[in-house]
Amino acid sequence: MLREIEGQPGLPRSVDGSARKMSERDWTIGFFPGALWYLFEATGDVRWRDAAQRYTARTESFQHNRGTHDVGFVLYCGYGNGLRLTGDDTYRRVLLTGAASLATRFSPVVGAIKSWDRPGRWDFPVIIDNMMNLELLLWAAQTDPRYREIALKHADSTLREIIRPDGSQFHVVEFDSATGQVKQKFTHQGAADDSTWSRGQAWAIYGYTMMYRFTREPRYLQQARACADYVLNHPNLPEDMVPYWDFNAPQIPATARDSSAAAVMASALYELADYSGPDSARYAAWAEAILRSLTSPAYLAPVGSNYGFLLAHGTGSYRSHLEVDAPLIYGDYYFLEALIRARARLK
């Protein structure tokens, strides 16, 4: 893939007859440079580092984007890993500017970061995916403690309004921006308002595990485990541990899987295992089972196929008929992260 797209505009996201590349404004553009950084970390091959540096630089302008909550996704995957692996201070400066941009979307009235700007359709929507963007703020809190407070308030609002008592989640909650009151709870990606969208559940597991890593607040660990246990105990979880696109999707088992949700879960579960005491082995074994499936011929594409993507059978947006049974760059990113975390546990 790297040879095929070199010198072309956009960054790869999925396929549409060929590798589907997105402009530098898309929420997925940080995952390709992030994946390159993981390949450098895994192999030590400086060619991956050099490529990661080139493609990370192509996302630099996103640090000034105040029109989306996805600043964390875009910047932390590329610039965050780049800083961690090289110590390059220019990466640090971009991340801090990005954190300042993301913080402008926080409302003290609502107690959350606004997700989408859709005037006339929704007032102040917040989606479960937004938990992932808090990592940038929590990292940046080393220079401004205000970012930590924003992240905690957002995580607590999400826990209170998006997470259900059984550990599952609504995809979206819409708040009244003037009063902070909830206007409605619904789905934009799932099968129904009361169903459980599988990648959203993966974001919840990962997001609250990450919150515990930074804060050591017990409520976040408890929530991460509740979200994980919901999946592990669900009767519609397939034997190979790669979930359907929604746990309550019509036509199960004759419906699409989502390998990207499985990859996010595997990575999150390895970290959750580190914090779970007597249950550590259970979560690690579950992560290993997912990786056995994802590294099998059923999901891992042969070299030279799949337009260069690693995983097959992802589901981007089933309801929108977009990227269904297709490779997804964010699936590959979290797959590589899970493999690196698995290898670290063997040392």
Coordinates of C-alpha atoms in Angstrom, one line a residue:
M1 CA 0.0 0.0 0.0
L2 CA 2.7 2.5 1.0
R3 CA 4.3 2.2 -2.5
E4 CA 1.0 2.6 -4.2
I5 CA -0.1 5.8 -2.4
E6 CA 3.2 7.5 -2.2
G7 CA 2.9 11.0 -3.7
Q8 CA -0.8 10.9 -4.0
P9 CA -3.2 13.1 -2.0
G10 CA -5.2 11.8 0.9
L11 CA -4.7 9.0 3.4
P12 CA -6.1 5.5 3.2
R13 CA -9.3 4.7 5.0
S14 CA -11.0 1.7 3.3
V15 CA -11.8 0.5 -0.2
D16 CA -14.2 1.5 -2.9
G17 CA -13.0 -0.3 -6.0
S18 CA -9.5 0.8 -5.0
A19 CA -7.9 2.1 -1.8
R20 CA -10.3 4.8 -0.6
K21 CA -8.3 7.8 0.4
M22 CA -9.6 10.7 2.5
S23 CA -8.7 14.4 2.6
E24 CA -6.8 15.9 5.5
R25 CA -10.1 16.8 7.1
D26 CA -11.4 13.3 7.7
W27 CA -11.6 11.8 11.2
T28 CA -9.6 8.7 10.2
I29 CA -6.5 10.3 8.8
G30 CA -4.4 9.8 12.0
F31 CA -4.7 6.0 11.9
F32 CA -2.4 5.4 8.9
P33 CA 0.6 7.3 10.2
G34 CA -0.2 5.7 13.6
A35 CA 0.0 2.3 12.1
L36 CA 3.3 3.1 10.5
W37 CA 4.7 4.2 13.9
Y38 CA 3.5 0.8 15.3
L39 CA 5.3 -1.0 12.5
F40 CA 8.5 0.9 13.3
E41 CA 8.1 0.0 17.0
A42 CA 7.5 -3.6 16.2
T43 CA 10.4 -4.0 13.7
G44 CA 12.9 -1.3 14.4
D45 CA 13.1 -0.7 10.7
V46 CA 13.8 3.0 10.1
R47 CA 12.0 2.8 6.8
W48 CA 8.8 2.6 8.7
R49 CA 9.9 5.5 10.9
D50 CA 10.7 7.6 7.9
A51 CA 7.3 6.9 6.3
A52 CA 5.5 7.5 9.6
Q53 CA 7.2 10.9 9.9
R54 CA 6.1 11.9 6.3
Y55 CA 2.5 10.9 6.8
T56 CA 2.3 12.3 10.3
A57 CA 3.3 15.6 8.9
R58 CA 0.4 15.5 6.5
T59 CA -2.1 15.8 9.5
E60 CA -0.4 18.8 11.1
S61 CA -3.1 21.3 10.2
F62 CA -5.6 19.3 12.2
Q63 CA -4.1 20.9 15.4
H64 CA -6.1 24.0 14.6
N65 CA -9.4 22.3 13.9
R66 CA -12.0 23.5 16.4
G67 CA -14.9 22.1 14.3
T68 CA -14.7 18.5 15.4
H69 CA -14.2 16.3 18.5
D70 CA -11.9 14.0 16.5
V71 CA -8.7 16.1 17.2
G72 CA -7.6 13.4 19.7
F73 CA -8.1 10.5 17.2
V74 CA -6.2 12.3 14.5
L75 CA -3.3 13.7 16.4
Y76 CA -2.6 11.3 19.2
C77 CA -2.4 8.3 16.9
G78 CA 0.3 9.9 14.8
Y79 CA 1.9 12.7 16.8
G80 CA 1.4 10.9 20.1
N81 CA 3.2 7.7 19.0
G82 CA 5.8 9.8 17.2
L83 CA 6.6 11.7 20.4
R84 CA 6.7 8.5 22.4
L85 CA 9.1 6.8 20.0
T86 CA 11.3 9.7 19.0
G87 CA 11.1 12.3 21.6
D88 CA 10.8 15.0 18.9
D89 CA 9.6 18.2 20.6
T90 CA 7.9 19.5 17.5
Y91 CA 5.4 16.6 18.0
R92 CA 4.8 17.8 21.5
R93 CA 4.0 21.3 20.4
V94 CA 1.4 20.1 17.8
L95 CA -0.3 17.9 20.4
L96 CA -0.6 20.8 22.9
T97 CA -2.1 23.1 20.2
G98 CA -4.5 20.3 19.3
A99 CA -5.5 19.8 23.0
A100 CA -6.3 23.5 23.2
S101 CA -8.4 23.3 20.1
L102 CA -10.3 20.3 21.4
A103 CA -10.9 22.0 24.8
T104 CA -12.9 24.8 23.0
R105 CA -15.7 22.3 22.4
F106 CA -16.3 21.7 26.1
S107 CA -19.5 23.2 27.6
P108 CA -19.5 23.7 31.4
V109 CA -23.3 23.8 31.2
V110 CA -23.5 20.4 29.7
G111 CA -20.3 19.0 31.3
A112 CA -19.1 17.4 28.0
I113 CA -17.3 18.0 24.7
K114 CA -19.6 18.5 21.8
S115 CA -19.3 15.8 19.1
W116 CA -21.0 17.0 15.9
D117 CA -21.8 20.4 14.6
R118 CA -25.2 19.8 13.0
P119 CA -27.2 23.0 13.5
G120 CA -30.9 22.5 12.8
R121 CA -30.6 18.8 13.4
W122 CA -29.1 18.3 16.9
D123 CA -28.4 20.9 19.6
F124 CA -25.4 19.4 21.6
P125 CA -24.8 15.8 20.6
V126 CA -22.3 13.6 22.5
I127 CA -21.3 10.2 21.2
I128 CA -19.6 7.3 22.9
D129 CA -16.7 7.5 20.4
N130 CA -15.7 10.8 22.0
M131 CA -14.3 8.9 25.0
M132 CA -11.3 8.1 22.8
N133 CA -10.4 11.7 22.3
L134 CA -9.9 12.3 26.0
E135 CA -6.5 10.6 25.8
L136 CA -5.1 13.8 24.2
L137 CA -6.5 16.0 26.9
L138 CA -5.3 13.8 29.8
W139 CA -1.8 13.7 28.3
A140 CA -1.8 17.5 27.8
A141 CA -2.9 18.0 31.5
Q142 CA 0.7 17.8 32.4
T143 CA 0.9 21.4 31.2
D144 CA -2.6 22.6 32.0
P145 CA -4.6 20.8 34.8
R146 CA -7.8 22.3 33.3
Y147 CA -7.7 19.6 30.6
R148 CA -7.9 16.9 33.2
E149 CA -11.0 18.4 34.7
I150 CA -12.6 18.6 31.2
A151 CA -11.8 15.0 30.6
L152 CA -13.2 13.9 33.9
K153 CA -16.4 15.8 33.5
H154 CA -16.9 14.5 30.0
A155 CA -16.2 10.9 31.1
D156 CA -18.6 11.3 34.1
S157 CA -21.4 12.8 31.9
T158 CA -20.9 9.9 29.4
L159 CA -21.0 7.4 32.3
R160 CA -24.2 8.9 33.6
E161 CA -26.1 9.4 30.4
I162 CA -24.7 7.1 27.7
I163 CA -23.8 4.0 29.6
R164 CA -26.7 1.8 30.6
P165 CA -27.0 0.0 33.9
D166 CA -26.1 -3.3 32.3
G167 CA -22.8 -2.0 30.9
S168 CA -24.1 -1.4 27.3
Q169 CA -24.3 2.0 25.7
F170 CA -26.5 4.3 23.7
H171 CA -24.5 5.7 20.8
V172 CA -25.7 9.3 21.1
V173 CA -27.2 11.5 23.8
E174 CA -28.4 15.0 22.8
F175 CA -28.2 17.7 25.4
D176 CA -29.9 21.1 25.6
S177 CA -26.9 23.5 25.3
A178 CA -28.7 26.1 27.4
T179 CA -29.7 24.0 30.3
G180 CA -27.6 20.9 30.2
Q181 CA -30.7 18.7 30.3
V182 CA -31.0 15.5 28.2
K183 CA -33.2 15.9 25.1
Q184 CA -33.0 12.4 23.7
K185 CA -30.9 9.3 23.6
F186 CA -30.6 7.4 20.3
T187 CA -28.3 5.6 17.9
H188 CA -26.7 6.9 14.7
Q189 CA -24.7 3.7 13.9
G190 CA -26.5 0.9 15.7
A191 CA -29.4 -1.2 14.7
A192 CA -31.9 0.6 17.0
D193 CA -32.0 3.1 19.8
D194 CA -32.1 0.4 22.4
S195 CA -29.5 -1.9 20.8
T196 CA -25.8 -2.1 21.3
W197 CA -23.5 -1.1 18.5
S198 CA -20.4 -3.2 18.7
R199 CA -17.8 -0.7 17.9
G200 CA -19.4 1.8 20.3
Q201 CA -19.1 -0.9 23.0
A202 CA -15.4 -1.3 22.1
W203 CA -14.9 2.5 22.4
A204 CA -16.5 2.3 25.8
I205 CA -14.2 -0.5 27.1
Y206 CA -11.1 1.2 25.7
G207 CA -12.1 4.7 26.8
Y208 CA -12.8 3.9 30.4
T209 CA -9.7 1.7 30.7
M210 CA -7.7 4.6 29.4
M211 CA -9.4 6.9 31.9
Y212 CA -8.3 4.6 34.7
R213 CA -4.7 4.6 33.4
F214 CA -4.5 8.3 33.7
T215 CA -6.5 9.0 36.8
R216 CA -6.6 5.8 38.9
E217 CA -10.2 6.6 39.7
P218 CA -12.0 3.3 40.7
R219 CA -15.2 4.3 39.0
Y220 CA -13.6 4.2 35.6
L221 CA -12.1 0.8 36.2
Q222 CA -15.4 -0.5 37.4
Q223 CA -17.1 0.9 34.3
A224 CA -14.5 -0.6 31.9
R225 CA -15.0 -4.0 33.4
A226 CA -18.8 -3.7 33.3
C227 CA -18.7 -2.8 29.6
A228 CA -16.3 -5.7 28.9
D229 CA -18.3 -8.2 30.9
Y230 CA -21.4 -7.2 28.9
V231 CA -19.7 -8.3 25.8
L232 CA -18.2 -11.5 27.2
N233 CA -21.5 -12.6 28.6
H234 CA -23.6 -11.7 25.6
P235 CA -25.5 -14.6 24.0
N236 CA -24.9 -13.1 20.5
L237 CA -21.1 -13.0 20.8
P238 CA -19.8 -15.5 18.2
E239 CA -17.5 -18.3 19.1
D240 CA -14.6 -16.7 17.4
M241 CA -15.1 -13.5 19.5
V242 CA -15.4 -11.2 16.5
P243 CA -18.7 -9.4 17.1
Y244 CA -21.6 -8.8 14.7
W245 CA -21.8 -5.1 13.8
D246 CA -24.5 -4.7 16.5
F247 CA -25.2 -7.2 19.3
N248 CA -28.9 -6.9 18.6
A249 CA -28.7 -6.7 14.8
P250 CA -31.6 -8.3 12.9
Q251 CA -30.8 -11.4 11.0
I252 CA -28.0 -12.7 13.3
P253 CA -26.1 -14.8 12.4
A254 CA -26.7 -13.9 8.7
T255 CA -25.3 -10.4 9.1
A256 CA -22.0 -8.5 8.9
R257 CA -19.2 -8.9 11.5
D258 CA -16.9 -6.0 12.5
S259 CA -13.3 -6.9 12.8
S260 CA -12.5 -3.3 13.7
A261 CA -14.6 -3.6 16.9
A262 CA -12.8 -6.9 17.7
A263 CA -9.4 -5.2 17.3
V264 CA -10.3 -2.3 19.5
M265 CA -11.6 -4.7 22.2
A266 CA -8.5 -6.9 22.0
S267 CA -6.2 -3.9 22.6
A268 CA -8.4 -2.6 25.4
L269 CA -8.6 -5.9 27.1
Y270 CA -4.9 -6.4 27.3
E271 CA -4.6 -3.1 29.2
L272 CA -7.7 -3.9 31.3
A273 CA -6.0 -7.1 32.3
D274 CA -3.1 -5.1 33.8
Y275 CA -5.5 -3.5 36.2
S276 CA -7.9 -6.3 37.1
G277 CA -6.1 -8.4 39.7
P278 CA -7.7 -11.9 40.0
D279 CA -9.6 -11.3 36.7
S280 CA -6.4 -10.4 34.8
A281 CA -6.1 -13.8 33.3
R282 CA -9.7 -13.9 32.1
Y283 CA -9.4 -10.6 30.2
A284 CA -6.0 -11.5 28.8
A285 CA -7.3 -14.9 27.6
W286 CA -10.2 -13.1 25.9
A287 CA -7.9 -10.7 24.1
E288 CA -5.7 -13.7 23.0
A289 CA -8.8 -15.5 21.7
I290 CA -9.7 -12.4 19.6
L291 CA -6.2 -12.2 18.2
R292 CA -6.2 -15.8 17.3
S293 CA -9.3 -15.2 15.2
L294 CA -8.0 -11.9 13.7
T295 CA -4.6 -13.6 12.7
S296 CA -6.4 -16.5 11.1
P297 CA -7.1 -16.8 7.4
A298 CA -10.7 -15.9 8.1
Y299 CA -9.8 -12.3 8.9
L300 CA -6.1 -11.6 8.1
A301 CA -5.7 -10.8 4.5
P302 CA -3.0 -12.6 2.5
V303 CA 0.0 -10.4 1.5
G304 CA -0.7 -8.5 -1.7
S305 CA -4.4 -8.6 -1.3
N306 CA -7.1 -6.5 0.3
Y307 CA -5.6 -3.3 -1.2
G308 CA -2.8 -3.5 1.3
F309 CA -5.0 -3.4 4.4
L310 CA -4.4 -6.1 7.1
L311 CA -7.9 -7.1 8.3
A312 CA -10.9 -8.1 6.2
H313 CA -14.6 -8.0 7.3
G314 CA -14.9 -4.7 9.0
T315 CA -18.1 -2.7 9.1
G316 CA -17.8 1.1 9.0
S317 CA -21.5 2.1 8.9
Y318 CA -24.0 -0.7 8.2
R319 CA -27.0 1.7 8.4
S320 CA -25.5 4.0 5.8
H321 CA -24.4 1.1 3.6
L322 CA -20.8 2.4 3.9
E323 CA -17.7 0.2 4.2
V324 CA -19.6 -3.0 5.0
D325 CA -17.6 -6.2 4.9
A326 CA -14.5 -4.0 4.1
P327 CA -11.1 -3.3 5.4
L328 CA -10.9 -0.3 7.8
I329 CA -7.7 1.6 8.6
Y330 CA -8.7 2.0 12.2
G331 CA -9.2 -1.7 12.5
D332 CA -5.6 -2.2 11.3
Y333 CA -4.3 0.4 13.7
Y334 CA -5.8 -1.2 16.8
F335 CA -4.9 -4.7 15.5
L336 CA -1.3 -3.6 15.5
E337 CA -1.6 -2.0 18.9
A338 CA -3.1 -5.2 20.3
L339 CA -0.2 -7.3 18.8
I340 CA 2.3 -5.0 20.4
R341 CA 0.6 -5.2 23.7
A342 CA 0.4 -9.0 23.4
R343 CA 4.1 -9.2 22.7
A344 CA 4.9 -6.9 25.7
R345 CA 3.1 -9.4 28.0
L346 CA 5.4 -12.2 26.8
K347 CA 8.6 -10.3 27.9

